[in-house]
PDB file of C-alpha atoms and ligand atoms in Angstrom:
ATOM      1  CA  MET A  14      59.059   8.334  25.784  1.00  0.00           C
ATOM      2  CA  LYS A  15      59.788   7.674  29.451  1.00  0.00           C
ATOM      3  CA  SER A  16      57.194   6.104  31.782  1.00  0.00           C
ATOM      4  CA  GLU A  17      56.508   5.744  35.134  1.00  0.00           C
ATOM      5  CA  MET A  18      53.942   2.967  34.569  1.00  0.00           C
ATOM      6  CA  GLU A  19      55.016   0.569  32.002  1.00  0.00           C
ATOM      7  CA  ASN A  20      56.674  -1.618  35.114  1.00  0.00           C
ATOM      8  CA  ASP A  21      53.273  -2.399  36.117  1.00  0.00           C
ATOM      9  CA  ILE A  22      51.982  -3.201  32.447  1.00  0.00           C
ATOM     10  CA  LEU A  23      51.789  -7.489  32.333  1.00  0.00           C
ATOM     11  CA  LYS A  24      50.939  -7.406  28.480  1.00  0.00           C
ATOM     12  CA  VAL A  25      49.808  -4.956  25.917  1.00  0.00           C
ATOM     13  CA  LEU A  26      47.107  -5.680  24.442  1.00  0.00           C
ATOM     14  CA  VAL A  27      46.367  -3.854  21.615  1.00  0.00           C
ATOM     15  CA  THR A  28      48.869  -1.545  20.155  1.00  0.00           C
ATOM     16  CA  GLU A  29      48.994   2.323  19.171  1.00  0.00           C
ATOM     17  CA  GLU A  30      49.082   1.640  15.666  1.00  0.00           C
ATOM     18  CA  GLU A  31      46.114  -1.031  15.630  1.00  0.00           C
ATOM     19  CA  LEU A  32      44.046   1.444  17.902  1.00  0.00           C
ATOM     20  CA  LYS A  33      44.832   4.282  14.816  1.00  0.00           C
ATOM     21  CA  GLY A  34      44.391   2.105  12.105  1.00  0.00           C
ATOM     22  CA  ARG A  35      40.649   0.398  13.603  1.00  0.00           C
ATOM     23  CA  ILE A  36      39.513   3.940  14.434  1.00  0.00           C
ATOM     24  CA  THR A  37      39.973   5.454  10.919  1.00  0.00           C
ATOM     25  CA  GLU A  38      37.895   2.442  10.000  1.00  0.00           C
ATOM     26  CA  LEU A  39      35.059   3.237  12.155  1.00  0.00           C
ATOM     27  CA  GLY A  40      35.113   6.763  11.106  1.00  0.00           C
ATOM     28  CA  ALA A  41      34.837   6.138   7.689  1.00  0.00           C
ATOM     29  CA  GLU A  42      31.898   3.874   8.841  1.00  0.00           C
ATOM     30  CA  LEU A  43      30.563   6.641  10.366  1.00  0.00           C
ATOM     31  CA  TYR A  44      31.155   8.945   7.655  1.00  0.00           C
ATOM     32  CA  GLU A  45      28.929   6.397   5.179  1.00  0.00           C
ATOM     33  CA  ARG A  46      26.257   6.232   8.277  1.00  0.00           C
ATOM     34  CA  PHE A  47      25.591  10.066   9.524  1.00  0.00           C
ATOM     35  CA  HIS A  48      26.759  12.620   6.659  1.00  0.00           C
ATOM     36  CA  GLY A  49      23.953  15.104   5.966  1.00  0.00           C
ATOM     37  CA  LYS A  50      22.431  13.731   9.471  1.00  0.00           C
ATOM     38  CA  ASN A  51      23.870  16.188  11.663  1.00  0.00           C
ATOM     39  CA  PRO A  52      24.621  13.799  14.693  1.00  0.00           C
ATOM     40  CA  LEU A  53      25.357  14.075  18.315  1.00  0.00           C
ATOM     41  CA  PHE A  54      28.740  12.158  19.594  1.00  0.00           C
ATOM     42  CA  LEU A  55      28.114  11.510  23.007  1.00  0.00           C
ATOM     43  CA  GLY A  56      30.905  10.272  25.635  1.00  0.00           C
ATOM     44  CA  VAL A  57      30.182   8.265  28.038  1.00  0.00           C
ATOM     45  CA  LEU A  58      32.971  10.241  30.564  1.00  0.00           C
ATOM     46  CA  LYS A  59      35.132   9.216  32.022  1.00  0.00           C
ATOM     47  CA  GLY A  60      36.727   6.332  29.842  1.00  0.00           C
ATOM     48  CA  SER A  61      35.947   7.313  26.593  1.00  0.00           C
ATOM     49  CA  PHE A  62      37.733  10.570  26.740  1.00  0.00           C
ATOM     50  CA  VAL A  63      40.598   9.798  24.642  1.00  0.00           C
ATOM     51  CA  PHE A  64      38.942   7.464  22.090  1.00  0.00           C
ATOM     52  CA  MET A  65      36.200  10.358  21.614  1.00  0.00           C
ATOM     53  CA  SER A  66      39.065  12.903  20.618  1.00  0.00           C
ATOM     54  CA  ASP A  67      40.701  10.561  18.242  1.00  0.00           C
ATOM     55  CA  LEU A  68      37.157   9.405  17.113  1.00  0.00           C
ATOM     56  CA  VAL A  69      35.836  12.681  16.079  1.00  0.00           C
ATOM     57  CA  ARG A  70      38.608  13.827  13.966  1.00  0.00           C
ATOM     58  CA  ALA A  71      38.765  10.747  12.050  1.00  0.00           C
ATOM     59  CA  CYS A  72      35.104  11.218  11.062  1.00  0.00           C
ATOM     60  CA  GLN A  73      34.701  14.402   9.262  1.00  0.00           C
ATOM     61  CA  VAL A  74      30.792  14.752   9.435  1.00  0.00           C
ATOM     62  CA  LYS A  75      29.207  18.064  10.483  1.00  0.00           C
ATOM     63  CA  SER A  76      28.407  17.217  13.819  1.00  0.00           C
ATOM     64  CA  ASP A  77      28.210  18.626  17.839  1.00  0.00           C
ATOM     65  CA  VAL A  78      29.558  17.034  21.089  1.00  0.00           C
ATOM     66  CA  GLU A  79      28.369  16.253  24.399  1.00  0.00           C
ATOM     67  CA  PHE A  80      29.196  14.078  27.852  1.00  0.00           C
ATOM     68  CA  ILE A  81      27.893  12.439  30.419  1.00  0.00           C
ATOM     69  CA  ALA A  82      29.753  11.253  33.457  1.00  0.00           C
ATOM     70  CA  VAL A  83      28.296   8.544  34.919  1.00  0.00           C
ATOM     71  CA  SER A  84      30.042   6.236  37.873  1.00  0.00           C
ATOM     72  CA  SER A  85      29.425   2.671  38.758  1.00  0.00           C
ATOM     73  CA  TYR A  86      32.542   1.335  39.581  1.00  0.00           C
ATOM     74  CA  GLU A  87      33.506   2.831  42.537  1.00  0.00           C
ATOM     75  CA  ASN A  88      36.806   1.839  42.564  1.00  0.00           C
ATOM     76  CA  ALA A  89      36.801  -1.988  42.478  1.00  0.00           C
ATOM     77  CA  THR A  90      37.152  -3.898  39.536  1.00  0.00           C
ATOM     78  CA  THR A  91      33.814  -5.577  39.611  1.00  0.00           C
ATOM     79  CA  SER A  92      30.935  -3.238  38.832  1.00  0.00           C
ATOM     80  CA  SER A  93      28.337  -2.282  41.583  1.00  0.00           C
ATOM     81  CA  GLY A  94      25.325  -2.978  38.833  1.00  0.00           C
ATOM     82  CA  ARG A  95      24.046   0.890  39.908  1.00  0.00           C
ATOM     83  CA  VAL A  96      24.590   3.182  37.209  1.00  0.00           C
ATOM     84  CA  LYS A  97      24.760   6.973  38.604  1.00  0.00           C
ATOM     85  CA  ILE A  98      25.018  10.049  36.425  1.00  0.00           C
ATOM     86  CA  VAL A  99      27.288  12.589  38.197  1.00  0.00           C
ATOM     87  CA  HIS A 100      27.402  14.604  35.499  1.00  0.00           C
ATOM     88  CA  ASP A 101      24.822  15.297  33.030  1.00  0.00           C
ATOM     89  CA  ILE A 102      24.093  16.246  29.277  1.00  0.00           C
ATOM     90  CA  GLN A 103      24.126  19.807  29.173  1.00  0.00           C
ATOM     91  CA  GLN A 104      21.700  20.585  25.965  1.00  0.00           C
ATOM     92  CA  ASP A 105      17.988  19.076  24.495  1.00  0.00           C
ATOM     93  CA  ILE A 106      19.099  15.908  22.671  1.00  0.00           C
ATOM     94  CA  THR A 107      15.132  16.016  21.204  1.00  0.00           C
ATOM     95  CA  GLY A 108      14.824  14.801  17.949  1.00  0.00           C
ATOM     96  CA  ARG A 109      19.203  14.075  17.828  1.00  0.00           C
ATOM     97  CA  ASN A 110      21.212  11.157  16.078  1.00  0.00           C
ATOM     98  CA  LEU A 111      22.843  10.409  18.862  1.00  0.00           C
ATOM     99  CA  ILE A 112      26.532   8.441  18.583  1.00  0.00           C
ATOM    100  CA  VAL A 113      27.191   7.245  22.060  1.00  0.00           C
ATOM    101  CA  VAL A 114      30.917   6.565  22.517  1.00  0.00           C
ATOM    102  CA  GLU A 115      32.021   3.984  25.426  1.00  0.00           C
ATOM    103  CA  ASP A 116      35.294   3.062  26.176  1.00  0.00           C
ATOM    104  CA  ILE A 117      34.144  -0.743  27.062  1.00  0.00           C
ATOM    105  CA  LEU A 118      31.294  -2.329  26.828  1.00  0.00           C
ATOM    106  CA  ASP A 119      31.444  -5.318  30.193  1.00  0.00           C
ATOM    107  CA  SER A 120      28.251  -6.238  31.992  1.00  0.00           C
ATOM    108  CA  GLY A 121      25.753  -3.881  29.722  1.00  0.00           C
ATOM    109  CA  ASN A 122      24.404  -2.197  33.038  1.00  0.00           C
ATOM    110  CA  THR A 123      25.961   1.126  32.016  1.00  0.00           C
ATOM    111  CA  LEU A 124      25.098   1.579  28.145  1.00  0.00           C
ATOM    112  CA  ALA A 125      21.420  -0.360  29.063  1.00  0.00           C
ATOM    113  CA  PHE A 126      20.337   2.391  31.801  1.00  0.00           C
ATOM    114  CA  LEU A 127      21.468   5.188  29.278  1.00  0.00           C
ATOM    115  CA  SER A 128      19.539   3.641  25.942  1.00  0.00           C
ATOM    116  CA  GLU A 129      16.765   4.642  27.836  1.00  0.00           C
ATOM    117  CA  TYR A 130      17.666   7.051  29.971  1.00  0.00           C
ATOM    118  CA  PHE A 131      17.978   8.629  26.131  1.00  0.00           C
ATOM    119  CA  LYS A 132      15.007   7.391  24.843  1.00  0.00           C
ATOM    120  CA  THR A 133      13.196   8.981  27.468  1.00  0.00           C
ATOM    121  CA  ARG A 134      15.197  12.337  26.787  1.00  0.00           C
ATOM    122  CA  GLY A 135      13.900  12.147  22.831  1.00  0.00           C
ATOM    123  CA  ALA A 136      16.827  11.257  21.066  1.00  0.00           C
ATOM    124  CA  ALA A 137      15.664  10.221  17.255  1.00  0.00           C
ATOM    125  CA  SER A 138      18.424   7.135  17.299  1.00  0.00           C
ATOM    126  CA  ILE A 139      20.758   5.885  18.949  1.00  0.00           C
ATOM    127  CA  THR A 140      24.424   4.145  17.790  1.00  0.00           C
ATOM    128  CA  ILE A 141      26.789   2.508  20.165  1.00  0.00           C
ATOM    129  CA  VAL A 142      29.955   2.351  19.100  1.00  0.00           C
ATOM    130  CA  THR A 143      32.245   1.231  21.601  1.00  0.00           C
ATOM    131  CA  LEU A 144      35.910   0.982  21.671  1.00  0.00           C
ATOM    132  CA  LEU A 145      36.685  -2.468  23.371  1.00  0.00           C
ATOM    133  CA  ASP A 146      33.759  -4.951  24.035  1.00  0.00           C
ATOM    134  CA  LYS A 147      34.128  -8.113  26.655  1.00  0.00           C
ATOM    135  CA  PRO A 148      31.169 -10.042  25.468  1.00  0.00           C
ATOM    136  CA  SER A 149      31.565 -13.024  28.174  1.00  0.00           C
ATOM    137  CA  ARG A 150      30.653 -10.480  30.543  1.00  0.00           C
ATOM    138  CA  ARG A 151      27.501  -9.212  29.324  1.00  0.00           C
ATOM    139  CA  THR A 152      24.759  -9.773  31.629  1.00  0.00           C
ATOM    140  CA  LYS A 153      22.345  -7.329  30.064  1.00  0.00           C
ATOM    141  CA  ALA A 154      21.209  -7.077  26.441  1.00  0.00           C
ATOM    142  CA  VAL A 155      22.982  -4.858  24.834  1.00  0.00           C
ATOM    143  CA  THR A 156      24.972  -5.282  21.872  1.00  0.00           C
ATOM    144  CA  ALA A 157      27.330  -2.499  20.111  1.00  0.00           C
ATOM    145  CA  ASP A 158      26.424  -1.112  16.975  1.00  0.00           C
ATOM    146  CA  LEU A 159      30.188  -0.342  16.108  1.00  0.00           C
ATOM    147  CA  ALA A 160      32.788  -2.188  18.464  1.00  0.00           C
ATOM    148  CA  GLY A 161      36.950  -1.708  18.315  1.00  0.00           C
ATOM    149  CA  PHE A 162      37.910  -4.919  19.398  1.00  0.00           C
ATOM    150  CA  VAL A 163      36.793  -7.763  21.423  1.00  0.00           C
ATOM    151  CA  VAL A 164      38.783  -8.408  24.445  1.00  0.00           C
ATOM    152  CA  PRO A 165      39.189 -11.706  26.594  1.00  0.00           C
ATOM    153  CA  ASP A 166      37.992 -11.601  30.446  1.00  0.00           C
ATOM    154  CA  GLU A 167      40.788  -9.697  31.720  1.00  0.00           C
ATOM    155  CA  PHE A 168      41.058  -6.121  33.380  1.00  0.00           C
ATOM    156  CA  VAL A 169      42.061  -3.669  30.808  1.00  0.00           C
ATOM    157  CA  VAL A 170      43.966  -0.072  31.163  1.00  0.00           C
ATOM    158  CA  GLY A 171      44.899   2.642  29.367  1.00  0.00           C
ATOM    159  CA  TYR A 172      44.053   4.665  26.370  1.00  0.00           C
ATOM    160  CA  GLY A 173      40.978   6.526  28.524  1.00  0.00           C
ATOM    161  CA  LEU A 174      40.525   3.194  30.828  1.00  0.00           C
ATOM    162  CA  ASP A 175      41.565   2.848  34.378  1.00  0.00           C
ATOM    163  CA  TYR A 176      42.140   1.243  37.583  1.00  0.00           C
ATOM    164  CA  CYS A 177      41.054   3.230  40.545  1.00  0.00           C
ATOM    165  CA  GLN A 178      41.259   6.114  38.086  1.00  0.00           C
ATOM    166  CA  GLN A 179      45.037   5.785  37.350  1.00  0.00           C
ATOM    167  CA  TYR A 180      47.014   4.465  33.846  1.00  0.00           C
ATOM    168  CA  ARG A 181      44.511   6.341  31.428  1.00  0.00           C
ATOM    169  CA  ASN A 182      47.510   7.776  30.404  1.00  0.00           C
ATOM    170  CA  ILE A 183      49.116   4.806  28.522  1.00  0.00           C
ATOM    171  CA  PRO A 184      48.681   5.588  25.105  1.00  0.00           C
ATOM    172  CA  TYR A 185      47.736   1.601  24.448  1.00  0.00           C
ATOM    173  CA  ILE A 186      45.591  -1.134  25.726  1.00  0.00           C
ATOM    174  CA  GLY A 187      47.384  -3.304  28.598  1.00  0.00           C
ATOM    175  CA  VAL A 188      46.542  -5.289  31.640  1.00  0.00           C
ATOM    176  CA  LEU A 189      47.914  -4.895  34.246  1.00  0.00           C
ATOM    177  CA  LYS A 190      50.514  -7.264  36.399  1.00  0.00           C
ATOM    178  CA  PRO A 191      48.091  -8.821  39.511  1.00  0.00           C
ATOM    179  CA  GLU A 192      50.927  -8.056  42.094  1.00  0.00           C
ATOM    180  CA  VAL A 193      49.443  -3.854  41.254  1.00  0.00           C
ATOM    181  CA  TYR A 194      45.818  -4.930  42.851  1.00  0.00           C
ATOM    182  CA  SER A 195      47.160  -6.360  45.978  1.00  0.00           C
ATOM    183  CA  ARG A 196      49.459  -3.106  46.656  1.00  0.00           C
TER     184      ARG A 196
HETATM  185  P1  LIG B 261      29.408  -2.089  32.136  1.00  0.00           P
HETATM  186  O1  LIG B 261      28.443  -1.301  32.558  1.00  0.00           O
HETATM  187  O2  LIG B 261      29.772  -3.359  33.046  1.00  0.00           O
HETATM  188  O3  LIG B 261      29.165  -2.338  30.711  1.00  0.00           O
HETATM  189  O4  LIG B 261      30.448  -1.576  32.367  1.00  0.00           O
HETATM  190  C1  LIG B 261      30.823   0.062  31.675  1.00  0.00           C
HETATM  191  C2  LIG B 261      31.886   0.302  32.514  1.00  0.00           C
HETATM  192  O5  LIG B 261      32.887  -0.431  33.066  1.00  0.00           O
HETATM  193  C3  LIG B 261      32.666   0.905  31.504  1.00  0.00           C
HETATM  194  O6  LIG B 261      32.286   2.174  30.952  1.00  0.00           O
HETATM  195  C4  LIG B 261      34.269   0.989  32.038  1.00  0.00           C
HETATM  196  O7  LIG B 261      34.235   2.464  32.627  1.00  0.00           O
HETATM  197  C5  LIG B 261      34.320   0.311  32.867  1.00  0.00           C
HETATM  198  N1  LIG B 261      35.292  -0.832  33.124  1.00  0.00           N
HETATM  199  C6  LIG B 261      34.292  -2.240  32.925  1.00  0.00           C
HETATM  200  N2  LIG B 261      35.617  -3.292  32.194  1.00  0.00           N
HETATM  201  C7  LIG B 261      36.811  -2.119  32.499  1.00  0.00           C
HETATM  202  C8  LIG B 261      38.363  -2.835  32.326  1.00  0.00           C
HETATM  203  O8  LIG B 261      38.853  -4.371  31.991  1.00  0.00           O
HETATM  204  N3  LIG B 261      38.927  -2.039  32.346  1.00  0.00           N
HETATM  205  C9  LIG B 261      38.802  -0.535  32.977  1.00  0.00           C
HETATM  206  N4  LIG B 261      37.089  -0.506  33.088  1.00  0.00           N
HETATM  207  C10 LIG B 261      36.229  -1.125  33.046  1.00  0.00           C
HETATM  208 MG1  LIG B 262      33.469   3.767  31.033  1.00  0.00          MG
END
């Protein structure tokens, strides 16, 4: 397939095949944990939208789907530390078993904030599933219940993850060339 963005990628960190294989495993694990429990898949926008769509199809439990949109980055590659709800959940989550779906767990600011928020909204349980985990950068005591891949301390894009809102539609996880940041 032709790609306008390929030239901006320094290296591929996780291939499409690796993503597919691991998501099949995550779906199976979630099936074991949640069948019969009618969980709510709750995606954290925007980054999780690609992962979310593959994960829910890899896990054939009776469930429904919800999204919350937050922003903390303000178009830089390091977190501002403040998390803002940009679009809130549209349903009552009291008593629900949540599967919170994130693209990447980095400093932990976002998921520390959201876990607290979902508790105050009455969730019965919160299970955090992140596609990528960057444990080297954690500043908050947050751990994922399930993580797809542990990645090194490099800024990654693709499969939902962006740099300045771009590159989300690259089908694999890659690292950008340094010159892209200095443009
Ligand atoms: P945290 O709040 O620092 O854990 O960061 C969570 C959010 O920051 C993620 O949901 C991403 O949207 C964004 N983020 C963190 N690291 C990266 C990266 O390497 N590439 C793209 N987005 C990232
Ligand atoms: Mg995100």
